[in-house]
PDB file of C-alpha atoms and ligand atoms in Angstrom:
ATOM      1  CA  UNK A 288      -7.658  56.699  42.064  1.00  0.00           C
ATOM      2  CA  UNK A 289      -6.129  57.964  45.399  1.00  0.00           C
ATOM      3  CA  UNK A 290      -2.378  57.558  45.370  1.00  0.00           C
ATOM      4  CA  UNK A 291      -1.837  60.948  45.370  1.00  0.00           C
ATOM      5  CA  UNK A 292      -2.541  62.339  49.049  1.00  0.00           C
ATOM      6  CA  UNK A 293      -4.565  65.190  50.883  1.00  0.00           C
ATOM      7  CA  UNK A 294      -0.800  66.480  51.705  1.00  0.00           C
ATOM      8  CA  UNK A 295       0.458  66.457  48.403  1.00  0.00           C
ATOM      9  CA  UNK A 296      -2.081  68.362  47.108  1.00  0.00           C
ATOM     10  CA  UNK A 297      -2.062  71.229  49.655  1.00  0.00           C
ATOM     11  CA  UNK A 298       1.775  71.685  48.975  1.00  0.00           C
ATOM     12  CA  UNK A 299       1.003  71.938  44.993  1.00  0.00           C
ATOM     13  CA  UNK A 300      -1.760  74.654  46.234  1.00  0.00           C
ATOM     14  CA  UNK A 301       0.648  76.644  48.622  1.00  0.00           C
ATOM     15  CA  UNK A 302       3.368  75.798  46.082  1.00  0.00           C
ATOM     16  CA  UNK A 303       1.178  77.757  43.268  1.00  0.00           C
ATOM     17  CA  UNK A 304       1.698  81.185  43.417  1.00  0.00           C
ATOM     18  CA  UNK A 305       1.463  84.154  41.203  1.00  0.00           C
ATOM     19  CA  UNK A 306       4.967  83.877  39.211  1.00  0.00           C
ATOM     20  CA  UNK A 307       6.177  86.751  38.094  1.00  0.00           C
ATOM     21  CA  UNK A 308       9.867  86.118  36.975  1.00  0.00           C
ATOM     22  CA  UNK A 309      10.500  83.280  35.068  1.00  0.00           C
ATOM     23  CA  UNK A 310      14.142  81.276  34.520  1.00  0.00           C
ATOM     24  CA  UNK A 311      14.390  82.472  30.812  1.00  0.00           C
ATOM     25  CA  UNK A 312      16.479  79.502  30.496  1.00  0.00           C
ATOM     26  CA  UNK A 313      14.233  76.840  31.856  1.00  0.00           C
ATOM     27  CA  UNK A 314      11.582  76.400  28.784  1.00  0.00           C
ATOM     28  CA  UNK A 315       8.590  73.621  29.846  1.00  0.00           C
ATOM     29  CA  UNK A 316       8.498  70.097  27.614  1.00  0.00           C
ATOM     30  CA  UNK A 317       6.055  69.643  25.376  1.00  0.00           C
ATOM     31  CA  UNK A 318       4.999  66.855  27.101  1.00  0.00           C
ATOM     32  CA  UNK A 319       4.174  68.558  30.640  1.00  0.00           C
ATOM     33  CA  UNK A 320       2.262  71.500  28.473  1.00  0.00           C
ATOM     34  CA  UNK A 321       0.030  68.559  26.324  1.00  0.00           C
ATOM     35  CA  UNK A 322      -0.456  67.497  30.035  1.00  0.00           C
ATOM     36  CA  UNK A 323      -1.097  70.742  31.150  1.00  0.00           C
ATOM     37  CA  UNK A 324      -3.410  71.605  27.954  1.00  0.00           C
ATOM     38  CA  UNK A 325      -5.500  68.269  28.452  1.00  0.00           C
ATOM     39  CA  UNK A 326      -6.488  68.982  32.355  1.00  0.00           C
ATOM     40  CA  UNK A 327      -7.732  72.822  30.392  1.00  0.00           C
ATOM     41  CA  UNK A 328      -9.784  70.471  27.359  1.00  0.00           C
ATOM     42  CA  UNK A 329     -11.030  68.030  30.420  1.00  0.00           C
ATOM     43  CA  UNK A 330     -12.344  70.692  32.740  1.00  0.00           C
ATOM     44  CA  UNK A 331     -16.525  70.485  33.167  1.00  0.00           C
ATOM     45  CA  UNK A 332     -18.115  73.142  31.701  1.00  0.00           C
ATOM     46  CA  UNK A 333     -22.434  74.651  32.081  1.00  0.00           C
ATOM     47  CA  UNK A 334     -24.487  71.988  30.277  1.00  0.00           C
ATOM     48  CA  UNK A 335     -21.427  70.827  28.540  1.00  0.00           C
ATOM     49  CA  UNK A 336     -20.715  73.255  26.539  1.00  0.00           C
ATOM     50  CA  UNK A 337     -16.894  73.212  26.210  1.00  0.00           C
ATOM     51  CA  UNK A 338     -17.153  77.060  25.236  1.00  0.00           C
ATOM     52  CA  UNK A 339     -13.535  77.610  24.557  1.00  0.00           C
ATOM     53  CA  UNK A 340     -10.367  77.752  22.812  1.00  0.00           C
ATOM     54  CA  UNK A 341      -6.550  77.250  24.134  1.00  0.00           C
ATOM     55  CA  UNK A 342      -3.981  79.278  22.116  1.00  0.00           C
ATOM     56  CA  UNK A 343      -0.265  78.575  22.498  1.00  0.00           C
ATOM     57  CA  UNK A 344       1.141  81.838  21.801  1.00  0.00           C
ATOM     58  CA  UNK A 345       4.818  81.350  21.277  1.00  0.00           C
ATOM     59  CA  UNK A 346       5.574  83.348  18.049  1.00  0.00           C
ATOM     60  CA  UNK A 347       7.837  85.983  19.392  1.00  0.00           C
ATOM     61  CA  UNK A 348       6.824  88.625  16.887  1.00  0.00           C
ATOM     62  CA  UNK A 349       3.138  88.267  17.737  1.00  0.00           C
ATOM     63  CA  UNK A 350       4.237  88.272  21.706  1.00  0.00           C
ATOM     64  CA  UNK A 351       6.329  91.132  20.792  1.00  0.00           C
ATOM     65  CA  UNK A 352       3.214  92.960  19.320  1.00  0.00           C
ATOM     66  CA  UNK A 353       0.619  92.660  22.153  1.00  0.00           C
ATOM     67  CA  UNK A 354       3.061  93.193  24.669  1.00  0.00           C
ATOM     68  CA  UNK A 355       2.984  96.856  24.617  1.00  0.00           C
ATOM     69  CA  UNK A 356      -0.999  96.241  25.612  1.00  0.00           C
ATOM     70  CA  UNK A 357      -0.367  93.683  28.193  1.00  0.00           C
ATOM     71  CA  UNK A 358       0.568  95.632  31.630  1.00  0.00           C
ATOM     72  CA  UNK A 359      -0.414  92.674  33.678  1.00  0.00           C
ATOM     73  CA  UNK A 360       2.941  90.673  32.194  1.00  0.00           C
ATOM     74  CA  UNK A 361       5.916  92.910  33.560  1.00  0.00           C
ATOM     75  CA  UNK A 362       8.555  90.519  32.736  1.00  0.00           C
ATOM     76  CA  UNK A 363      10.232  90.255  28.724  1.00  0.00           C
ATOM     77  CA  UNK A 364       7.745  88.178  26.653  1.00  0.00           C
ATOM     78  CA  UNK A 365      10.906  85.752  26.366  1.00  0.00           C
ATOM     79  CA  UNK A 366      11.120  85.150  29.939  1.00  0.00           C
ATOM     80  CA  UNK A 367       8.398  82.583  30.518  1.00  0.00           C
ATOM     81  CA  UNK A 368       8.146  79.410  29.022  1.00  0.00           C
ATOM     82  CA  UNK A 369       4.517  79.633  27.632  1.00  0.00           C
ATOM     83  CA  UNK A 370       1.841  81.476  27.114  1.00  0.00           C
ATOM     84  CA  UNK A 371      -1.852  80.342  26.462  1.00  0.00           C
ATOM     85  CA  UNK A 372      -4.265  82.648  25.290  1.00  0.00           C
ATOM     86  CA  UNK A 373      -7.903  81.621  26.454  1.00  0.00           C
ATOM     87  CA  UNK A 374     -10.491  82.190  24.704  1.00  0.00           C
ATOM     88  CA  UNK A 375     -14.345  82.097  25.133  1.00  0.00           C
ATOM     89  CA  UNK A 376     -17.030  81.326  22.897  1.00  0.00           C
ATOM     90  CA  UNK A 377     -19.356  84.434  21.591  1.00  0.00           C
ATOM     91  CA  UNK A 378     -23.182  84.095  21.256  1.00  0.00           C
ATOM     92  CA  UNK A 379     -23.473  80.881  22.499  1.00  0.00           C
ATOM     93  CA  UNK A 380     -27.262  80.672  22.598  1.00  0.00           C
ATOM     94  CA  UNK A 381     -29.647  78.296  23.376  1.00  0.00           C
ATOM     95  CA  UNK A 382     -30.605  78.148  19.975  1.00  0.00           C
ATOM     96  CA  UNK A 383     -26.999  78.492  18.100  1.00  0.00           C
ATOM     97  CA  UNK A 384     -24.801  76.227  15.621  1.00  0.00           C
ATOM     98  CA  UNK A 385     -22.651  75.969  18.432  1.00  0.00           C
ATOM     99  CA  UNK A 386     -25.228  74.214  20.765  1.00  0.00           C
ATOM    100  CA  UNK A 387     -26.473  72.319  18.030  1.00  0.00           C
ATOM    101  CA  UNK A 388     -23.009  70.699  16.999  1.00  0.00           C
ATOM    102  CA  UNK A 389     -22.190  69.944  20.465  1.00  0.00           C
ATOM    103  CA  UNK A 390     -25.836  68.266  21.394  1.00  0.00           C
ATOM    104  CA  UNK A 391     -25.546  66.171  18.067  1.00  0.00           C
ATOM    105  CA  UNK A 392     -22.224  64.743  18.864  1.00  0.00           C
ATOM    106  CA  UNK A 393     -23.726  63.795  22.098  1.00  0.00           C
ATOM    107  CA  UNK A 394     -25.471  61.793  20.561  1.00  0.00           C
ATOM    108  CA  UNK A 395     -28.907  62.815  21.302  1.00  0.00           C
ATOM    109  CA  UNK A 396     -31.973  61.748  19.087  1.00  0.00           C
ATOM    110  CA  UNK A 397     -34.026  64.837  17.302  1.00  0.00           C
ATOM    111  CA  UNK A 398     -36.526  64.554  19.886  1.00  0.00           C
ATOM    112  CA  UNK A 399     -34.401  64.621  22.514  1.00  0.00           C
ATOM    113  CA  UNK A 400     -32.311  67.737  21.219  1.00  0.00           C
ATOM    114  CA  UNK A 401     -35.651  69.755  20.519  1.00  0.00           C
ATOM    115  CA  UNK A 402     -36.818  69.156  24.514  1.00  0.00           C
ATOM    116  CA  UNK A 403     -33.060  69.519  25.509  1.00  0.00           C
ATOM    117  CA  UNK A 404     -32.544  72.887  23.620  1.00  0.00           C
ATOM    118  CA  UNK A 405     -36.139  74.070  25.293  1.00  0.00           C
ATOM    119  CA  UNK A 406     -34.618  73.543  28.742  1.00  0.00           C
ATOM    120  CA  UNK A 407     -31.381  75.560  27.460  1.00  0.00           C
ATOM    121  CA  UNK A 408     -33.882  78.215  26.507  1.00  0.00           C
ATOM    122  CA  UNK A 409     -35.455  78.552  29.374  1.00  0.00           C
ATOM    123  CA  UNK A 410     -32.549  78.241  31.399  1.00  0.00           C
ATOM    124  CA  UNK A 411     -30.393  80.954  29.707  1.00  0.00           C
ATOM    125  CA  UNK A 412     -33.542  83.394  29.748  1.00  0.00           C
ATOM    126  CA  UNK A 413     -35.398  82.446  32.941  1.00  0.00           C
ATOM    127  CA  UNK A 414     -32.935  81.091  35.264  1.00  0.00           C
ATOM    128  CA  UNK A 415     -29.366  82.166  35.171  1.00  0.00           C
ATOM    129  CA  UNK A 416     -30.193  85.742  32.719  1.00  0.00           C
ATOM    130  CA  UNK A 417     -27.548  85.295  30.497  1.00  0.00           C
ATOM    131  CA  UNK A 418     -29.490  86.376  27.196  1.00  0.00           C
ATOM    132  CA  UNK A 419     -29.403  90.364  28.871  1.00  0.00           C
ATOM    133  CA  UNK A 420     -26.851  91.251  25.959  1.00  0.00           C
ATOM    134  CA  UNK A 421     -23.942  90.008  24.038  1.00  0.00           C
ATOM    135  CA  UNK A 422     -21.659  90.594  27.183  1.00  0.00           C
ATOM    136  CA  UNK A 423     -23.573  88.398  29.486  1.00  0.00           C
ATOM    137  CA  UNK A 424     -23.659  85.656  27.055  1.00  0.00           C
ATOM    138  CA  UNK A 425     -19.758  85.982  26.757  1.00  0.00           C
ATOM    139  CA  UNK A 426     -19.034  86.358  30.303  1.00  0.00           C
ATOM    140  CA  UNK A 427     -21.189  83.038  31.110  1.00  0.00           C
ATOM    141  CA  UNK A 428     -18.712  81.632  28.517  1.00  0.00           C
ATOM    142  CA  UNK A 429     -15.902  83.228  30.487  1.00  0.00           C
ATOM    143  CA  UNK A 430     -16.779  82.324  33.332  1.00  0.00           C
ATOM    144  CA  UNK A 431     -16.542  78.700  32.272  1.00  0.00           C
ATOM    145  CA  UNK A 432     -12.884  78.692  30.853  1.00  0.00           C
ATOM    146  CA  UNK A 433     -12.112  79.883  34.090  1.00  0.00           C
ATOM    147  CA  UNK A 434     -12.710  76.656  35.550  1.00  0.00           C
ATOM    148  CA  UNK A 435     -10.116  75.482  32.782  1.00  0.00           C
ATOM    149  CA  UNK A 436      -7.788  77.844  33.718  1.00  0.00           C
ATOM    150  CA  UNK A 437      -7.538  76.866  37.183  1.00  0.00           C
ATOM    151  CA  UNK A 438      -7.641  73.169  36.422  1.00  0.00           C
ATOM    152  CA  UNK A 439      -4.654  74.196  34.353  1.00  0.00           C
ATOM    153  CA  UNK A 440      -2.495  76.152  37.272  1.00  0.00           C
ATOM    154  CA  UNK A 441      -3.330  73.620  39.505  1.00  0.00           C
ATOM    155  CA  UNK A 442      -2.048  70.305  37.599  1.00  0.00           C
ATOM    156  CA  UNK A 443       0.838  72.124  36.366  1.00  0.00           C
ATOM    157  CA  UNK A 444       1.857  72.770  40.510  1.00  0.00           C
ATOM    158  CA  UNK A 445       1.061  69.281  41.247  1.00  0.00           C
ATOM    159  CA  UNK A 446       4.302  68.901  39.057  1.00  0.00           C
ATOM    160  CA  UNK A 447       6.337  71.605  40.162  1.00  0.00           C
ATOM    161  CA  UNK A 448       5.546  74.342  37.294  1.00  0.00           C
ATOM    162  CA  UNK A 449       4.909  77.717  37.699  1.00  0.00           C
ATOM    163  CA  UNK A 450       2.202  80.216  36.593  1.00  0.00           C
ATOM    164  CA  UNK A 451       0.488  83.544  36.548  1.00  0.00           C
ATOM    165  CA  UNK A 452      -3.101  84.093  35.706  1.00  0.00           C
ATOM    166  CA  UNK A 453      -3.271  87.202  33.222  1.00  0.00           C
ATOM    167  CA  UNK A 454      -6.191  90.107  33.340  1.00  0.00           C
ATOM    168  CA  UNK A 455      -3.932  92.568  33.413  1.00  0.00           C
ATOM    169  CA  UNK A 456      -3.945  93.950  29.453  1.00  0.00           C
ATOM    170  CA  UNK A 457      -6.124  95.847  27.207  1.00  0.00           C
ATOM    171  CA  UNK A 458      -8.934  93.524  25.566  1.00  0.00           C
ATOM    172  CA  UNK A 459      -9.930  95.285  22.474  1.00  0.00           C
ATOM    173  CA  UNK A 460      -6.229  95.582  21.266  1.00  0.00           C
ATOM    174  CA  UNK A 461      -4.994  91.963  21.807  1.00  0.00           C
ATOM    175  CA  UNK A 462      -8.020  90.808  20.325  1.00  0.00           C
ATOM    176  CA  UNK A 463      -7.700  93.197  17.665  1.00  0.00           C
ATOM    177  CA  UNK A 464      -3.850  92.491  16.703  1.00  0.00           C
ATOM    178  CA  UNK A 465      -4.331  88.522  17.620  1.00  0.00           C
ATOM    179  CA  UNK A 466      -7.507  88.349  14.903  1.00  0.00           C
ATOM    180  CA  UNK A 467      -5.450  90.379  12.293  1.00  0.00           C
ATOM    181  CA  UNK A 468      -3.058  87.382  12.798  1.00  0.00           C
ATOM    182  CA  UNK A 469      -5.909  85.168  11.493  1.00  0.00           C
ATOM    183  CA  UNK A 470      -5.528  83.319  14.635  1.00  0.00           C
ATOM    184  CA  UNK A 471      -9.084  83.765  15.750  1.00  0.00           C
ATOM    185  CA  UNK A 472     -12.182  84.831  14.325  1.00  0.00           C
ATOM    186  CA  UNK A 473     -13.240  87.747  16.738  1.00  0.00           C
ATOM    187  CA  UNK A 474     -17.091  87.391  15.644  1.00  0.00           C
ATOM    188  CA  UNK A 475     -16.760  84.091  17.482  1.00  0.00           C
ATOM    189  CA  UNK A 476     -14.641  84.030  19.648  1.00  0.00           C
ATOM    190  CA  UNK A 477     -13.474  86.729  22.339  1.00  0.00           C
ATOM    191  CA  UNK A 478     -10.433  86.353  24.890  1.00  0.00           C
ATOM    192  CA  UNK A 479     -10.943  85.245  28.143  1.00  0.00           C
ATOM    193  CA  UNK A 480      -7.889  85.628  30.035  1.00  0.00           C
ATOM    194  CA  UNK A 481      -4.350  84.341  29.868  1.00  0.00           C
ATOM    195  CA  UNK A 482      -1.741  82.306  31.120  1.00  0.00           C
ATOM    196  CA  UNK A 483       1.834  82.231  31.691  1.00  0.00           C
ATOM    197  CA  UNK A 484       4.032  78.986  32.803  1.00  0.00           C
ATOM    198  CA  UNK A 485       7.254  78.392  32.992  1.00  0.00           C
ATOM    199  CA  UNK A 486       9.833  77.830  36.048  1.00  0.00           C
ATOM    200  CA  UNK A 487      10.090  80.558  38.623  1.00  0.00           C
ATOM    201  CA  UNK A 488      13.523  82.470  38.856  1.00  0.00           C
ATOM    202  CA  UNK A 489      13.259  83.129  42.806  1.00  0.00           C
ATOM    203  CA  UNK A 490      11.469  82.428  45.653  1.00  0.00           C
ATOM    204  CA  UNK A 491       8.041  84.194  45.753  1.00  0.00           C
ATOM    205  CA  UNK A 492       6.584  85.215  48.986  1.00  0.00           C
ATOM    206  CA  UNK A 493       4.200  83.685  51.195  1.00  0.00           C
ATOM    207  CA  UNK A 494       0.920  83.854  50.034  1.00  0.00           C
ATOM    208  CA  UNK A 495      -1.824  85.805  52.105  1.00  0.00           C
ATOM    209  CA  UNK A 496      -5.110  84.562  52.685  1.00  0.00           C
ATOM    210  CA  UNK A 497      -8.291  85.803  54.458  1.00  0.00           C
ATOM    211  CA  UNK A 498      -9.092  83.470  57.777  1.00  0.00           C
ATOM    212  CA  UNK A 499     -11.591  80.259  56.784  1.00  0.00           C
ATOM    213  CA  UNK A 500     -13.720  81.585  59.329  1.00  0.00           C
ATOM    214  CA  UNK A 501     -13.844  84.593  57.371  1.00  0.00           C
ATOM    215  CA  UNK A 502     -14.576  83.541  53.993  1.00  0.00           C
ATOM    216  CA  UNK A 503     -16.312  79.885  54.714  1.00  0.00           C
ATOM    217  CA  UNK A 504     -19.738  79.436  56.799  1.00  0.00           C
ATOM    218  CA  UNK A 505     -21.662  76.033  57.529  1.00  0.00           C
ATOM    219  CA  UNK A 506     -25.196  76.137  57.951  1.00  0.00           C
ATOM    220  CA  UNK A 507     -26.669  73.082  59.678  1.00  0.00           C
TER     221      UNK A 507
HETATM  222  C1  LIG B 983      -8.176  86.168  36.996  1.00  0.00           C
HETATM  223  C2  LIG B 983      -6.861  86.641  37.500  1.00  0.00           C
HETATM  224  C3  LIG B 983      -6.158  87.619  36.798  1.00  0.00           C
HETATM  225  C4  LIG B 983      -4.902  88.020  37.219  1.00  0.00           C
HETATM  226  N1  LIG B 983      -4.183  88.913  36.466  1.00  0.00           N
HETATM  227  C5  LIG B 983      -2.899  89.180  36.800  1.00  0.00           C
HETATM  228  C6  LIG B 983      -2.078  89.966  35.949  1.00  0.00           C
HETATM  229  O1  LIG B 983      -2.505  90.455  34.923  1.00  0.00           O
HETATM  230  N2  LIG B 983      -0.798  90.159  36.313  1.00  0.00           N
HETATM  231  C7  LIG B 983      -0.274  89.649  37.461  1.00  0.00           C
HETATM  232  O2  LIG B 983       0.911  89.862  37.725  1.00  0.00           O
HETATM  233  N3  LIG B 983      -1.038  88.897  38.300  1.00  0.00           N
HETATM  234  C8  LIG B 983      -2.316  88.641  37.990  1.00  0.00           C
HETATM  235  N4  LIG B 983      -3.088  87.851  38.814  1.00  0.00           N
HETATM  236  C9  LIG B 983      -2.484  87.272  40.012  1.00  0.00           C
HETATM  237  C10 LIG B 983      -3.118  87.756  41.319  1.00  0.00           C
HETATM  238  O3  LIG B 983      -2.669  89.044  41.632  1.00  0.00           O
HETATM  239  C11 LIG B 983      -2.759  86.732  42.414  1.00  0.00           C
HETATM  240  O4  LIG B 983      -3.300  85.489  42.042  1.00  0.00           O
HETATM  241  C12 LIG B 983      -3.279  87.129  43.773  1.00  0.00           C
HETATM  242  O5  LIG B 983      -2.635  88.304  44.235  1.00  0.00           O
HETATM  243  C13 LIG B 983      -3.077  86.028  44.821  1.00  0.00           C
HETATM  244  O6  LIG B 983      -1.728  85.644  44.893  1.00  0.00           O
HETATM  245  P1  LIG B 983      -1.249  84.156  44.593  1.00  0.00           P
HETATM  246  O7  LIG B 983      -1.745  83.783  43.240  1.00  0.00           O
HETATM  247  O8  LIG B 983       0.270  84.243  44.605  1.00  0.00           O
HETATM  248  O9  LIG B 983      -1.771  83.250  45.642  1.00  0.00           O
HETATM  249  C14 LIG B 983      -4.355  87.477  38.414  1.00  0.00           C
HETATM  250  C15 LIG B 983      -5.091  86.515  39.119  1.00  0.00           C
HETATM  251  C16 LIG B 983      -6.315  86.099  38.669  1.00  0.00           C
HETATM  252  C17 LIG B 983      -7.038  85.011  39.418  1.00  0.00           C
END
């Protein structure tokens, strides 16, 4: 499992930085972005719940159309190689289809899924408060794909590929135009973030980072 070093992987970290400006001409296989997609589809989730969605959005009319809401991406939609659309999983309760599906592919016997979805009840309610209102639940969801999206950055450095994590645009009107689309349905699903990737067209400047001592404490 380890033939890929402690060195190697602190390069891909200092190598991954937010990319701004993108080679226009350098486009990404689709090999390295099925690599890419997988690490986002393999990435642990709370209780297993896979609560999310990875949408390639290369259609340059439909790029074209959310870009006037997406201040975050200051280079032409053209100019980077890819860009994935992340999306997270709406009322995902204890007690939901959703949770259902996914405990029955697990495998579980009834019994099994009635204590298992009793401990998801209590857990979403008592423990980690995520029944509150609609936008808890779909942050905890959020929350999750984040994991995803890092996985995602963070394999595509390990082979040299650039990319910027997206916040940076107005929610309501990309979700709007991107459900008109019929690509999602927005009573299900909401977006998380995005992503660009692609190759980066200069050099981008050393990253700054608090001290460790600042931001890390042991207690023994
Ligand atoms: C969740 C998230 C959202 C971000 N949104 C944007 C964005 O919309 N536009 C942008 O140019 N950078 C965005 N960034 C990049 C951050 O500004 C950048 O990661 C941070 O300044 C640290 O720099 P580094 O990534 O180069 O190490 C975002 C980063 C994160 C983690």
């Amino acid at each position: 499992m380890s033939n890929i070093s402690k060195q190697q992987v602190l390069d891909a970290f200092h190598f991954r930085s937010a990319c701004r400006y993108y080679n226009p001409n350098k486009k990404i296989s689709r090999e390295d972005m099925d690599y890419i997609l997988e690490l986002g589809r393999l990435s642990p989730s709370s209780v297993g719940s896979e609560p999310w969605k990875f949408i390639v959005l290369q259609n340059p009319q439909i790029r074209e159309k959310i870009k006037p809401f997406c201040w975050g991406i200051k280079h032409p939609m053209d100019e980077m190689s890819h860009l994935v659309v992340i999306l997270a999983k709406k009322n995902a309760r204890y007690d939901s289809e959703f949770f259902r599906i996914s405990l029955e592919k697990r495998g579980l016997t009834p019994e099994q899924l009635v204590t298992t979805i009793e401990r998801y009840k209590s857990f979403q309610t008592n423990d980690i408060k995520v029944l509150e209102n609609e936008r808890t639940l779909f942050d905890w969801c959020a929350k999750q794909s984040y994991i995803a999206l890092a996985n995602m950055m963070t394999g595509a450095a390990l082979i040299g590929i650039d990319s910027c994590p997206i916040e940076g645009f107005n929610y309501a009107n990309v979700e709007r135009i991107l459900a008109e689309e019929g690509i999602f349905d927005s009573n299900e699903y909401g977006i998380s973030c995005m992503v660009t990737f692609g190759y980066r067209a200069k050099e981008i400047k050393q990253k700054y980072r608090k001290p460790a001592e600042e931001v890390i404490s042991w207690i023994e």
